[in-house]
Coordinates of C-alpha atoms in Angstrom, one line a residue:
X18 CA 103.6 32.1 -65.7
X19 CA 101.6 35.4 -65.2
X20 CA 98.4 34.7 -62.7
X21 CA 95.2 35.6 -64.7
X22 CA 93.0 38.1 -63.9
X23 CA 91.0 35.6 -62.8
X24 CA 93.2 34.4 -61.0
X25 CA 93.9 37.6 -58.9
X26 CA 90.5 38.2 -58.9
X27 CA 89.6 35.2 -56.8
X28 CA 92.7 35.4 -54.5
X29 CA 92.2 39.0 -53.3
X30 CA 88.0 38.7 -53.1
X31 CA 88.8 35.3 -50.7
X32 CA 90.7 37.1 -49.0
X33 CA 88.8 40.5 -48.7
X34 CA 85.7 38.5 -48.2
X35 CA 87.1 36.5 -45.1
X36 CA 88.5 40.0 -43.9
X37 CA 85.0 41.2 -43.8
X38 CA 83.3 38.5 -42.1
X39 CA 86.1 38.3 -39.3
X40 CA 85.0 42.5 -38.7
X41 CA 81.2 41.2 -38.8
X42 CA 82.1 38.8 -36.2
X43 CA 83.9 40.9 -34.5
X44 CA 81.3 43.5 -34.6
X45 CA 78.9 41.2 -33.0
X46 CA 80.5 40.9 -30.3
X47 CA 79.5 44.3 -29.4
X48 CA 76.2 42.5 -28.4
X49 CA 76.9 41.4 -25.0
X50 CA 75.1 43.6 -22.6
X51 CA 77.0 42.6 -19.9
X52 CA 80.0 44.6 -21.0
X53 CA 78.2 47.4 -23.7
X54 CA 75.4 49.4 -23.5
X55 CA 73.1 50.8 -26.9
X56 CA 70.0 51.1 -27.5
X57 CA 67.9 50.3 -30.7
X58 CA 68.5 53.6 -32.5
X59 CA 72.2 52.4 -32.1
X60 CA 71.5 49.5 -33.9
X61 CA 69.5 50.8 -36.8
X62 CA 72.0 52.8 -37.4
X63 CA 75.0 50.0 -37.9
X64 CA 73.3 47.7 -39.8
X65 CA 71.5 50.5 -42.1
X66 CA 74.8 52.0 -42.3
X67 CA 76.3 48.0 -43.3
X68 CA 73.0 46.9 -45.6
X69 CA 73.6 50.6 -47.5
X70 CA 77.3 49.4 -48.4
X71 CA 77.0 46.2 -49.3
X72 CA 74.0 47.3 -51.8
X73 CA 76.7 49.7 -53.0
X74 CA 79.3 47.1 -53.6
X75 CA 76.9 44.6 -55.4
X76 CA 75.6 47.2 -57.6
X77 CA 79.4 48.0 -58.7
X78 CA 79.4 44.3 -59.6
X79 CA 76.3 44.0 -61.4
X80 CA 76.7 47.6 -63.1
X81 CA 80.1 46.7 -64.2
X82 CA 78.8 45.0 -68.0
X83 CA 76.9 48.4 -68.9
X84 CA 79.5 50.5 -69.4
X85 CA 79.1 50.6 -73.1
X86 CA 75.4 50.8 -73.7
X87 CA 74.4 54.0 -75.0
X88 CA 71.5 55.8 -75.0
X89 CA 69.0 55.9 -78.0
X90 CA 65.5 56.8 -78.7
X91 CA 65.0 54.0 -81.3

């Protein structure tokens, strides 16, 4: 039998998703001041660089039903 698209869907997010938060961890890491140096400018930067993507990605999610509305000045 053919895996849904539901299916598929849920495989490959689960795995994307755990992808992601293994870099995040991974990323955090980067932290330790004993072995890195940044400063806060440094960090602005990640994070607005990471919050600007995931608003991205959501948006592609929550977009994805209003492909058909059309507009009308009725």
């Amino acid at each position: 039998m053919a895996e849904s698209k539901h299916d598929k869907f849920l495989r490959i997010a689960e795995a994307r998703t755990n992808k992601i938060i293994d870099m995040v961890r991974l990323l955090s890491n980067c932290s330790n001041k004993a072995t890195y140096e940044y400063d806060e400018v440094d960090i602005k930067k990640i994070f607005s660089t990471l919050e600007q993507e995931l608003k991205s990605c959501k948006s592609k999610f929550q977009d994805s039903g209003d492909k058909d509305n059309k507009f009308t000045l009725r």
